[in-house]
CSV table of C-alpha atoms in Angstrom, one decimal:
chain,number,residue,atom,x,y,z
A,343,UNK,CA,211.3,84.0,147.8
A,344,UNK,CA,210.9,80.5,146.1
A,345,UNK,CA,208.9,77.7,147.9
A,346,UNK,CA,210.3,74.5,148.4
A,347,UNK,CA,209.1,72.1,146.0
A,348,UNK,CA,209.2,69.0,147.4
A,349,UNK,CA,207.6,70.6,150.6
A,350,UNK,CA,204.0,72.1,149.5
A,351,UNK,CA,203.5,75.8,150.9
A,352,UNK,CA,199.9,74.6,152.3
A,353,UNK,CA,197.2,74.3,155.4
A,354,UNK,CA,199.0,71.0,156.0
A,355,UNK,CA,202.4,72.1,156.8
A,356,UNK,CA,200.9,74.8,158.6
A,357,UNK,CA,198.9,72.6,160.7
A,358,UNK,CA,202.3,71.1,162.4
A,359,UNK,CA,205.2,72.8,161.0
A,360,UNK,CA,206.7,75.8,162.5
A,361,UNK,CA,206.6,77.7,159.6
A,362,UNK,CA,204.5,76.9,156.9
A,363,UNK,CA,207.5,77.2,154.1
A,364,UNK,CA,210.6,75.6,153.4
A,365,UNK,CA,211.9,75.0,157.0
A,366,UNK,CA,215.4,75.4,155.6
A,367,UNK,CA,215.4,78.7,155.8
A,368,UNK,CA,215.7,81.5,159.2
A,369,UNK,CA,213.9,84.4,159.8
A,370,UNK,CA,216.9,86.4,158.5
A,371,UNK,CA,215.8,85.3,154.6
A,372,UNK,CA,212.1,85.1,154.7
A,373,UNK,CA,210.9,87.4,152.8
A,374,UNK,CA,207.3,89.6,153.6
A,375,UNK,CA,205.5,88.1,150.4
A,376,UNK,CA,205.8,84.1,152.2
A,377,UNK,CA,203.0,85.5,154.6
A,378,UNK,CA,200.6,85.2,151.4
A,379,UNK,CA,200.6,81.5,151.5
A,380,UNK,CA,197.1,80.2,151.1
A,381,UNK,CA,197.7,77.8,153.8
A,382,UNK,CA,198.8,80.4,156.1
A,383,UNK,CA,196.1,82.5,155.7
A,384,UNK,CA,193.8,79.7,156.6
A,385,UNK,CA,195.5,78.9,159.6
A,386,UNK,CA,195.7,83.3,160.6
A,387,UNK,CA,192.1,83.1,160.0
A,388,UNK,CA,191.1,80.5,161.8
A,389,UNK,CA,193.4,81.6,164.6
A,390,UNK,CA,191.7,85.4,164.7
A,391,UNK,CA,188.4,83.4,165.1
A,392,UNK,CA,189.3,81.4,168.3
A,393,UNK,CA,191.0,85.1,169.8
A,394,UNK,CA,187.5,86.7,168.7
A,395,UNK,CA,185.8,83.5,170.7
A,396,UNK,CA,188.4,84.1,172.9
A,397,UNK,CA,187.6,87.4,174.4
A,398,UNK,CA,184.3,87.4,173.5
A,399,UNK,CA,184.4,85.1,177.1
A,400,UNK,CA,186.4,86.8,178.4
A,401,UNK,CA,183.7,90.2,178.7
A,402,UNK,CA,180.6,87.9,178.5
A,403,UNK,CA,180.0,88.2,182.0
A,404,UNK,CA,180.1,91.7,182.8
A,405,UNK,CA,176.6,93.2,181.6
A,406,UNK,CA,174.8,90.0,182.4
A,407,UNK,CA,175.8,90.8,186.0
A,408,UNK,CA,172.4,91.9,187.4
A,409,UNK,CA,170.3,88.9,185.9
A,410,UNK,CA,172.9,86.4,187.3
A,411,UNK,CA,172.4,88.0,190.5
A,412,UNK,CA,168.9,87.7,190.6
A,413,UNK,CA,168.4,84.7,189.1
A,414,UNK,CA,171.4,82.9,191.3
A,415,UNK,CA,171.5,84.7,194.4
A,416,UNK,CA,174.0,86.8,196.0
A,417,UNK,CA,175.7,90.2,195.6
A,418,UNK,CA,176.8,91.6,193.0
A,419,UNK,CA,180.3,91.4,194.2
A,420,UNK,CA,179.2,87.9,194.6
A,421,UNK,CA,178.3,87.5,190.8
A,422,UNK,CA,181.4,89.4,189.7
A,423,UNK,CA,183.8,86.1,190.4
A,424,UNK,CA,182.3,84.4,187.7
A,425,UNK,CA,184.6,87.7,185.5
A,426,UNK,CA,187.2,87.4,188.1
A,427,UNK,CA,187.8,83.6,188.0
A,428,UNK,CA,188.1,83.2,184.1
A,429,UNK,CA,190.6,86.3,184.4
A,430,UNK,CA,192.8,84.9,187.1
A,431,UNK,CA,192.6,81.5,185.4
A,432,UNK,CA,193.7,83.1,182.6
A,433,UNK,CA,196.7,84.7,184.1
A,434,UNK,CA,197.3,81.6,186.0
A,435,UNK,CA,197.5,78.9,183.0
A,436,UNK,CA,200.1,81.1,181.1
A,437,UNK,CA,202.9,79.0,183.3
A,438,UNK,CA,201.5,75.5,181.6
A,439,UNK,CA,200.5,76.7,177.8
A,440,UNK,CA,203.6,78.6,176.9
A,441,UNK,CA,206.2,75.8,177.5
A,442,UNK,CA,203.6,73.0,176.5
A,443,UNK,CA,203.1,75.3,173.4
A,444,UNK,CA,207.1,75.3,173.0
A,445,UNK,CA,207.1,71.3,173.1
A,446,UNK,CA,204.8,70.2,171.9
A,447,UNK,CA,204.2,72.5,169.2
A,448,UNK,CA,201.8,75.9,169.1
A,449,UNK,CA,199.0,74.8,167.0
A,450,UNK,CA,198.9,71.1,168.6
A,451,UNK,CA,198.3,72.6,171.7
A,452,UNK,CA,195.9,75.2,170.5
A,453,UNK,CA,193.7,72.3,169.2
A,454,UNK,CA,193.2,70.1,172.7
A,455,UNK,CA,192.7,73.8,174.6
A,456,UNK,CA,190.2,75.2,172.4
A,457,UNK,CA,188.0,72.1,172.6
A,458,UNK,CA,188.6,71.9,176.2
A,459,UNK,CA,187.3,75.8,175.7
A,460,UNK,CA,184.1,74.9,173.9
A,461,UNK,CA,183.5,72.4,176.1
A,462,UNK,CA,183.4,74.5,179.1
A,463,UNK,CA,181.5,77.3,177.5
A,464,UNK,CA,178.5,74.9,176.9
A,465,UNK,CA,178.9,73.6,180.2
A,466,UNK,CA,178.3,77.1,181.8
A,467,UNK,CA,174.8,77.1,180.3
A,468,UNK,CA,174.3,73.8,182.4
A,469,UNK,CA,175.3,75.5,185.9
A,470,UNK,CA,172.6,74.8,189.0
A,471,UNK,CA,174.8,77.5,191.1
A,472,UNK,CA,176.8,80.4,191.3
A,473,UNK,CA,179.5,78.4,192.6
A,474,UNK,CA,179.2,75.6,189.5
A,475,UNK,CA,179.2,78.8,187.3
A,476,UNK,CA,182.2,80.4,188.8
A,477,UNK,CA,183.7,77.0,188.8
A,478,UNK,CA,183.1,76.6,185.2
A,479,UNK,CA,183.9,80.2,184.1
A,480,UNK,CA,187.4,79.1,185.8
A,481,UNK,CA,187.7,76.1,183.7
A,482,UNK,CA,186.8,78.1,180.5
A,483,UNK,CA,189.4,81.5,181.5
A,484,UNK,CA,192.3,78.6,181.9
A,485,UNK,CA,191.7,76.8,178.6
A,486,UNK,CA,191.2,79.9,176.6
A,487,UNK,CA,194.0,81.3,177.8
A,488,UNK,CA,195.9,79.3,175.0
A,489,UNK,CA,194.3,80.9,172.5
A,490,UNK,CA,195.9,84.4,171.4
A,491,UNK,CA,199.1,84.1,173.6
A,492,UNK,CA,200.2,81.1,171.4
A,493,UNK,CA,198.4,82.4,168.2
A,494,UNK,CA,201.1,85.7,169.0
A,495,UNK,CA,203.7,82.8,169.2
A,496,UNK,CA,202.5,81.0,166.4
A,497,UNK,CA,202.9,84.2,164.0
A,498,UNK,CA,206.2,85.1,165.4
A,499,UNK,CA,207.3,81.8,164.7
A,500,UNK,CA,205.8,82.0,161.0
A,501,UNK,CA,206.4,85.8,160.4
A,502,UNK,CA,209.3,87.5,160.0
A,503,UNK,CA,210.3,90.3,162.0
A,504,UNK,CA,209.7,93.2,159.1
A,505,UNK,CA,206.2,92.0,158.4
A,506,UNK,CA,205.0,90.5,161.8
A,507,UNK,CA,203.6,94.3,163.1
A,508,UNK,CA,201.2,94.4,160.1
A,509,UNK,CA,200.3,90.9,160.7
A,510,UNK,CA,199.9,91.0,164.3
A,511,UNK,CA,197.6,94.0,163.5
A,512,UNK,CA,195.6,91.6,161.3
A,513,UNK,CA,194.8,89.6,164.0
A,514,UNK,CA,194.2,91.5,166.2
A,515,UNK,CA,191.2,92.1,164.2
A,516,UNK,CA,189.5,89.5,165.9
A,517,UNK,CA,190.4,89.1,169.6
A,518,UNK,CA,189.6,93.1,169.1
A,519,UNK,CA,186.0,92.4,168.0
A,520,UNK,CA,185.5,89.7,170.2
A,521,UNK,CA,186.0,92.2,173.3
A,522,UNK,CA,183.5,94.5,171.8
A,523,UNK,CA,181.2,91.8,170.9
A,524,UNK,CA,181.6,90.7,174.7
A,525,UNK,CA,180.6,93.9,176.4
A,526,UNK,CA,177.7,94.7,174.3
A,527,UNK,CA,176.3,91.8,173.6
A,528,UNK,CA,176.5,89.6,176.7
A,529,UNK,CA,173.5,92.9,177.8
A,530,UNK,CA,171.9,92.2,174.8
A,531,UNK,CA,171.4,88.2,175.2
A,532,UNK,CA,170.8,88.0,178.0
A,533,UNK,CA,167.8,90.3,178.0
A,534,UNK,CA,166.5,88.1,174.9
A,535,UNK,CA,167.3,84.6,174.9
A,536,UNK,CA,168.6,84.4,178.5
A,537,UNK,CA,172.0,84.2,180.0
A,538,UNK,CA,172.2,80.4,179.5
A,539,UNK,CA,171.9,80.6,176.1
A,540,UNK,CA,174.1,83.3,175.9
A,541,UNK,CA,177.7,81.1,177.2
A,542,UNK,CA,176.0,78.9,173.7
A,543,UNK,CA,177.9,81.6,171.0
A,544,UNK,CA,180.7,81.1,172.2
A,545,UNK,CA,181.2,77.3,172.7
A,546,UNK,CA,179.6,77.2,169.2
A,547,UNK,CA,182.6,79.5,167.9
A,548,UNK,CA,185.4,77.9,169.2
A,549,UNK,CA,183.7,74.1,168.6
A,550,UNK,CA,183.9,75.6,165.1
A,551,UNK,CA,187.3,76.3,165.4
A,552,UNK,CA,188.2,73.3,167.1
A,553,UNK,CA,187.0,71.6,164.2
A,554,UNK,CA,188.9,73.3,161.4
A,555,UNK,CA,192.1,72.7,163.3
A,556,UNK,CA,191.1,69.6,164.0
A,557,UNK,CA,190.5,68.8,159.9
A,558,UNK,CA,193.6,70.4,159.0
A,559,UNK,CA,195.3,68.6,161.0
A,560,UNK,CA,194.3,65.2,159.8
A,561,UNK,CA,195.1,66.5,156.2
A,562,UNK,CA,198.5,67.2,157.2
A,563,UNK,CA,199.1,63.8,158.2
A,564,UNK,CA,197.9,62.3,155.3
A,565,UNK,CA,200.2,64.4,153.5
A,566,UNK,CA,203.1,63.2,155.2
A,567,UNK,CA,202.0,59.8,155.0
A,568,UNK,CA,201.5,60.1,151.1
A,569,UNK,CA,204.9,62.1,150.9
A,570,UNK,CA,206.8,59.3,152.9
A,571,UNK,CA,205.2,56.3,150.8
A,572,UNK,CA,206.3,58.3,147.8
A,573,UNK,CA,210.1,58.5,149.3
A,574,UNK,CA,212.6,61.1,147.9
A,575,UNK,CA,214.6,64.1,149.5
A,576,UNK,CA,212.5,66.7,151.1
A,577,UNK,CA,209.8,64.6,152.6
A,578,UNK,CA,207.6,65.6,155.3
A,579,UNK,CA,207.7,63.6,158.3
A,580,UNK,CA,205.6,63.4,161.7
A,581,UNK,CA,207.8,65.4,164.0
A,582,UNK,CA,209.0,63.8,167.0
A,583,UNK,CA,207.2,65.1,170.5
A,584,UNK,CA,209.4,65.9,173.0
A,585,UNK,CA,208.5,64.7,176.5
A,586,UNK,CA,206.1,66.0,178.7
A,587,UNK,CA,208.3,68.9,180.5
A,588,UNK,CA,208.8,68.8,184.6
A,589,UNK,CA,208.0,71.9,186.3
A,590,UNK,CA,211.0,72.0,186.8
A,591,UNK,CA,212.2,72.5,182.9
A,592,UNK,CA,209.0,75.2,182.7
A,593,UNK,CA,211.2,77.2,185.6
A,594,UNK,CA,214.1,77.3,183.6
A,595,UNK,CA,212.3,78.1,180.1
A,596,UNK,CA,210.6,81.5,182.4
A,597,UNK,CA,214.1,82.0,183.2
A,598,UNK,CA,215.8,81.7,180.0
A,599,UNK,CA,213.3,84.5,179.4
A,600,UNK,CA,213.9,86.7,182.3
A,601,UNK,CA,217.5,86.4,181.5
A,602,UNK,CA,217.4,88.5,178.8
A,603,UNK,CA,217.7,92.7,179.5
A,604,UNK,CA,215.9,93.3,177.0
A,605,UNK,CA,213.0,91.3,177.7
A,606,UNK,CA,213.2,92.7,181.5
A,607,UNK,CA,212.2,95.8,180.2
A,608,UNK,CA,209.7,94.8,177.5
A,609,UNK,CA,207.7,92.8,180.3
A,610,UNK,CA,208.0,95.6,183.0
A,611,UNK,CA,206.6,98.4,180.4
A,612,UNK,CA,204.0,95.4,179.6
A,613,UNK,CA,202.7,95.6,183.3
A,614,UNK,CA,202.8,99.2,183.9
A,615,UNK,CA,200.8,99.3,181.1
A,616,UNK,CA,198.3,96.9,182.5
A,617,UNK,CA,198.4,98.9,185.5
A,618,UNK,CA,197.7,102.3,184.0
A,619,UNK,CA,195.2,101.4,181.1
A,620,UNK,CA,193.3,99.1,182.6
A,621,UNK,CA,193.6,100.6,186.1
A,622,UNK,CA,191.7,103.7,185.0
A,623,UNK,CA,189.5,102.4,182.5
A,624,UNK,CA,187.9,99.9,184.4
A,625,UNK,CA,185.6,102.8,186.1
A,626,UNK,CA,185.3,104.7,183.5
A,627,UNK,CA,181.4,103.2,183.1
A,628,UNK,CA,180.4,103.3,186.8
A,629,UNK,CA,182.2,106.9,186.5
A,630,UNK,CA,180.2,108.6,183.8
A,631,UNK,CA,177.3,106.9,185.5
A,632,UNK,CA,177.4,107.8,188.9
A,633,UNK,CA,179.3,111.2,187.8
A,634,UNK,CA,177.0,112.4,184.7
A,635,UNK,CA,173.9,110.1,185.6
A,636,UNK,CA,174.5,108.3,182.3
A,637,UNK,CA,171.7,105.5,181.9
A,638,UNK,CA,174.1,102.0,182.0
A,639,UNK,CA,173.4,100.6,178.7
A,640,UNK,CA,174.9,104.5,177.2
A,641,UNK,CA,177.9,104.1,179.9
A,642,UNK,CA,178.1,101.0,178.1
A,643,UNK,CA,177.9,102.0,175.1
A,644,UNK,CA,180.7,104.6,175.4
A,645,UNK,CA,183.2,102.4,177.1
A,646,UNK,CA,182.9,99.8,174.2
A,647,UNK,CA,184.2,103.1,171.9
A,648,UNK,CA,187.6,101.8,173.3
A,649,UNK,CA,187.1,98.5,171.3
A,650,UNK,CA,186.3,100.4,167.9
A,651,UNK,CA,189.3,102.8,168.2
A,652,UNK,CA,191.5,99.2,167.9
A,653,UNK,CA,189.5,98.5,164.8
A,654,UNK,CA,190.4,102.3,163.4
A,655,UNK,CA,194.1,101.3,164.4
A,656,UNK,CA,193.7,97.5,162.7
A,657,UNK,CA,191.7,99.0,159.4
A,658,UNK,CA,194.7,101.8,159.6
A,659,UNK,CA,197.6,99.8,160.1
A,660,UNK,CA,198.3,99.5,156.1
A,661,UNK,CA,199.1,103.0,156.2
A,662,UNK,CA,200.0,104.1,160.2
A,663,UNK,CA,202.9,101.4,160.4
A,664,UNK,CA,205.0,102.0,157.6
A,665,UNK,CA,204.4,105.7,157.7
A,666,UNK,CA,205.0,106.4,161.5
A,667,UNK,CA,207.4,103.6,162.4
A,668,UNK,CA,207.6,101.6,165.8
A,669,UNK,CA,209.0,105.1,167.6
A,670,UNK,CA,205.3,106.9,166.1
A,671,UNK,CA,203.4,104.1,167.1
A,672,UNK,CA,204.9,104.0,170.9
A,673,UNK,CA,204.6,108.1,170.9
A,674,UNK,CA,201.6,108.4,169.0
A,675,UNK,CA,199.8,105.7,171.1
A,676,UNK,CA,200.9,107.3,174.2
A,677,UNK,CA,199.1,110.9,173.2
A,678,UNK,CA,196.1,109.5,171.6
A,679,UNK,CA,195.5,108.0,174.7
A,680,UNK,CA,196.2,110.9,177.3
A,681,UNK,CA,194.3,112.8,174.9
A,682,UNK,CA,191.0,110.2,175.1
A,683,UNK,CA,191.3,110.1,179.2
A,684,UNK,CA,191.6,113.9,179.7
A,685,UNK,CA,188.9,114.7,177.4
A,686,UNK,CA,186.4,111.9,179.3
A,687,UNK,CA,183.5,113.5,181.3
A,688,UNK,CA,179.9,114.6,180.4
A,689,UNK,CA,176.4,114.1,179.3
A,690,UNK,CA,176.4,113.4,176.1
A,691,UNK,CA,177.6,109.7,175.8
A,692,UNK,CA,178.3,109.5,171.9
A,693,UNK,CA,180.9,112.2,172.7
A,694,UNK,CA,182.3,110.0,175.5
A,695,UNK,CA,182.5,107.2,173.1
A,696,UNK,CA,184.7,109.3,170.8
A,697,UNK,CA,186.9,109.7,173.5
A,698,UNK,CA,186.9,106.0,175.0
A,699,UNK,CA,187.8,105.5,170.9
A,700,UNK,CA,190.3,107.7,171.2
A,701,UNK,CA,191.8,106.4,173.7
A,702,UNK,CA,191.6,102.9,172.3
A,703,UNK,CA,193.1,103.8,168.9
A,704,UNK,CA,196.2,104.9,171.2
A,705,UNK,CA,196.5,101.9,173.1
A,706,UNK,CA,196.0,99.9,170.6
A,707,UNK,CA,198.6,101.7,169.1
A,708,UNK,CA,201.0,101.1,171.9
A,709,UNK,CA,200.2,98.0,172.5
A,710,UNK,CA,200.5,96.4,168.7
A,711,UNK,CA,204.1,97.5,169.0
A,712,UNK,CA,204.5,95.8,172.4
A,713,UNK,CA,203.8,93.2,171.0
A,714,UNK,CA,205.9,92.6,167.7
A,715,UNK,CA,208.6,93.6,170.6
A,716,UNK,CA,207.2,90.5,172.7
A,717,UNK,CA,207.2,88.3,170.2
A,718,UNK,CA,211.3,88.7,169.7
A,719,UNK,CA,212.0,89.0,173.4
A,720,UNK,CA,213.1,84.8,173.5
A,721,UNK,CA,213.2,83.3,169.6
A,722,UNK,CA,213.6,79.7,170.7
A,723,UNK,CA,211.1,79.8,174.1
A,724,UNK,CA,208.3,82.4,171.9
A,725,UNK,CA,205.6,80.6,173.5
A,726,UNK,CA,207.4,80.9,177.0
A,727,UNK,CA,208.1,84.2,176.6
A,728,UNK,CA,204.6,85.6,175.0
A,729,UNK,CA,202.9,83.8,178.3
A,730,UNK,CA,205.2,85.8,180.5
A,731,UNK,CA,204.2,88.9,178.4
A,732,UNK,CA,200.3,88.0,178.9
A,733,UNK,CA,201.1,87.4,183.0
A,734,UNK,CA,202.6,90.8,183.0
A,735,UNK,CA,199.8,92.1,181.3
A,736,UNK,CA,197.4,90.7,183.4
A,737,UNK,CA,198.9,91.1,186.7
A,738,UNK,CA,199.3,94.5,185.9
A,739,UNK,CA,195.5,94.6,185.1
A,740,UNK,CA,195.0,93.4,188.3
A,741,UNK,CA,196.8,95.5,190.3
A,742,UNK,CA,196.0,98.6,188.4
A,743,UNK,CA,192.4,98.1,189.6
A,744,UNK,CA,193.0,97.3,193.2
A,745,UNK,CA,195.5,100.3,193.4
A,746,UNK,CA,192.8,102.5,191.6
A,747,UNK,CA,189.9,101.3,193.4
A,748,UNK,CA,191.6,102.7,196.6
A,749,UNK,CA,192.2,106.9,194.8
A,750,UNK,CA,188.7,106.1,194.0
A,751,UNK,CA,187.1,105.7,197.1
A,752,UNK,CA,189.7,108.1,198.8
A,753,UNK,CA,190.6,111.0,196.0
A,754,UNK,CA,188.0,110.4,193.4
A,755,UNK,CA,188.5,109.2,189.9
A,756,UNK,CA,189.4,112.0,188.2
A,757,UNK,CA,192.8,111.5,189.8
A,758,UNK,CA,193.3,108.4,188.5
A,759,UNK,CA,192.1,110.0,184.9
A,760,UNK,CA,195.0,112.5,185.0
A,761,UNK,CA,197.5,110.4,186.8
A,762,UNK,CA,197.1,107.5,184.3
A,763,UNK,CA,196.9,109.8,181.0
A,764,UNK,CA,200.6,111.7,182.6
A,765,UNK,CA,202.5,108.1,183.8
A,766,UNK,CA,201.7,106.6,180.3
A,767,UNK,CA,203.3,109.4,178.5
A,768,UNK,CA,206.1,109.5,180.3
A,769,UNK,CA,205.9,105.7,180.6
A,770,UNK,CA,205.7,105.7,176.6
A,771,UNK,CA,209.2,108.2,176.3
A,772,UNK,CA,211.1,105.9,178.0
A,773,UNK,CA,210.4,103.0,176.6
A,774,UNK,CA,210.9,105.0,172.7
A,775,UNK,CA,214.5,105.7,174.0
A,776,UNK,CA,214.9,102.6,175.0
A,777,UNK,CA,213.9,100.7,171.8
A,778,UNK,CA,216.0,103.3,169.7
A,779,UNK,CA,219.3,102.0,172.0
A,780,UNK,CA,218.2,98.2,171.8
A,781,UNK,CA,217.7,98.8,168.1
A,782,UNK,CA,221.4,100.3,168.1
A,783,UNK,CA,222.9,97.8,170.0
A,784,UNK,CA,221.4,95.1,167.8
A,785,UNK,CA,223.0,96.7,164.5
């Protein structure tokens, strides 16, 4: 495909533009080899960083756990709302940044979140209280909660449709590093330079990004001020913003969303597989703890296996995705990840973090494709429809653990192991006969 040539294919039409080639063109003639743009690869870097920064925040909190405890006073359930308000601010905030993403354009938005981001990280190193740190955690969960939604927006605005799984995988590079990064090291800080300093990495990371995004951005207009001094056909010109939307218009964009069957069933499989993954694995540490006496830092250890199974997934994607298709990835995903649950139990916790990695690889799996899928639920609301995908996901999360945390204390967890491993196969069959008629249909 040929570049436009009055409209340069660089960081500075990325920076506002919705795609960063010639605008003339839809998704249907984009080519695969337009993701190669410099520019773009800037901006798809820069974007994996904030998602690493991102959910490196997001898991901060939970090894540090003791130390705030004892250093702030209270429970741990006390301690623990300083995960569970960044989460639930996260899931809440999806209902301003997807539409606000929509109008006022993805990467615009990104820019004023992640400094409100940074901001808010540094601040938590600042906190007297437990109640100023939950607070503040709270302020943090909503603003990064921009982050990847809009970055998945963002690339299925810029990518098209044949590429976008590889690319997605790509950046998930990142946001998947940052939740290992998260669980490991917030343990590790904390016991070194203190969990004050620790809330510094991250606000350092996404000031850094904020930054970049912040540079680009200023190129870009000086482009467009040098391209409409210079006149001629082709220019590019400061969009227009729209106006800020009522909460009313947000309503409608969710239901433009909602109003579309497939979309229904994308964002239903999206929170049954919140409820199912995350459900279980959330005890898989205390399990193998309580269960196989497992020291915490090697209970740890193993359940951060699940991160590194989504880097074998992202380091295999070159050659899983073209070779087992959207219907192996679904499938696949689904057994890889039975497979990992049933296998967990023992001593020995390098072997339980081959199976948390199995099980990781799987989702992972699973959840790439659910993805590309999300991205195409709602074309013209993406960043609507990508924050309704994150709310399912997140809801689901939330319920899965509350619904678990009851067959814990009642049945024990290794019914929750099997029950999760079964539902999420057959949970993964339907949905592959489901995407094979939507895929039909749409021919």
């Amino acid at each position: 495909m040929l570049l436009a040539v009055h409209n340069p294919p660089s960081w500075a039409q990325a920076a506002d533009r919705r795609l960063p080639w010639d605008l003339s063109h839809t998704d249907a003639t984009m080519t695969a080899d337009a993701t190669l743009d410099p520019g773009y690869t800037r901006t798809l870097i820069t974007l994996s960083v904030g998602g690493f920064a991102s959910q490196a925040s997001v898991r901060l909190c939970d090894p540090m756990l003791p130390q705030l405890s004892a250093e702030l006073g209270g429970s741990l359930g006390q301690v623990a709302q300083t995960v569970t308000a960044f989460s639930i601010a996260y899931a809440l905030f999806q209902v301003v940044h997807g539409p606000m993403g929509d109008s006022f354009g993805k990467l615009s938005w990104m820019r004023y979140a992640t400094v409100v981001a940074a901001i808010a990280s540094a601040a938590c190193m600042l906190a007297g209280s437990l109640l100023q740190l939950v607070a503040l955690r709270f302020f943090a969960g909503a603003a990064c909660a921009a982050l990847i939604p809009l970055s998945l927006a963002w690339i299925g605005d810029s990518v098209p449709y044949q590429a976008r799984q590889r690319v997605l995988a790509l950046f998930m590079t990142g946001s998947t590093c940052g939740a290992v990064f998260g669980q490991v090291a917030g343990g590790v800080l904390a016991d070194t330079i203190g969990w004050r300093l620790s809330f510094g990495f991250p606000a350092v990371v996404l000031a850094a990004v904020a930054l970049v995004m912040i540079l680009d951005a200023r190129r870009a207009a000086g482009v467009r001020a040098a391209a409409d001094a210079a006149g001629g056909a082709g220019m590019i010109t400061k969009p227009l913003r729209p106006p800020l939307p009522s909460p009313a218009a947000i309503a409608r964009q969710f239901g433009t969303v909602l109003a579309v069957p497939w979309a229904r069933v994308v964002l239903i499989v999206v929170t049954l597989e919140g409820v199912l993954v995350f459900g279980a694995f959330a005890y898989v540490p205390s399990w193998l703890h309580m269960r196989y006496e497992l020291p915490l830092w090697q209970s740890g250890l193993a359940a951060a296996g699940f991160g590194l199974g989504g880097l074998t997934f992202v380091m295999g994607s070159p050659w899983l995705i073209p070779r087992l298709g959207q219907r192996g990835l679904i499938l696949g995903g689904g057994a890889l990840f039975a497979l990992g649950m049933l296998a967990l139990g023992g001593r020995w916790w390098p072997a339980q973090a081959f199976f948390c990695a199995i099980a990781g690889m799987g989702f992972f799996m699973l959840h790439n494709t659910l993805q590309v899928f999300g991205t195409q639920m709602a074309p013209r609301n993406r960043g609507t429809a990508i924050s309704a995908f994150v709310i399912g996901l997140f809801g689901g999360q939330s319920a899965g653990v509350a619904l678990a945390a009851v067959i814990v204390e009642t049945v024990g967890f290794e019914s929750v192991q099997v029950g999760s491993a079964l539902l999420l196969m057959a949970l993964v069959v339907i949905l592959a006969v489901l995407a094979e008629r939507h895929d039909h249909a749409a021919d």
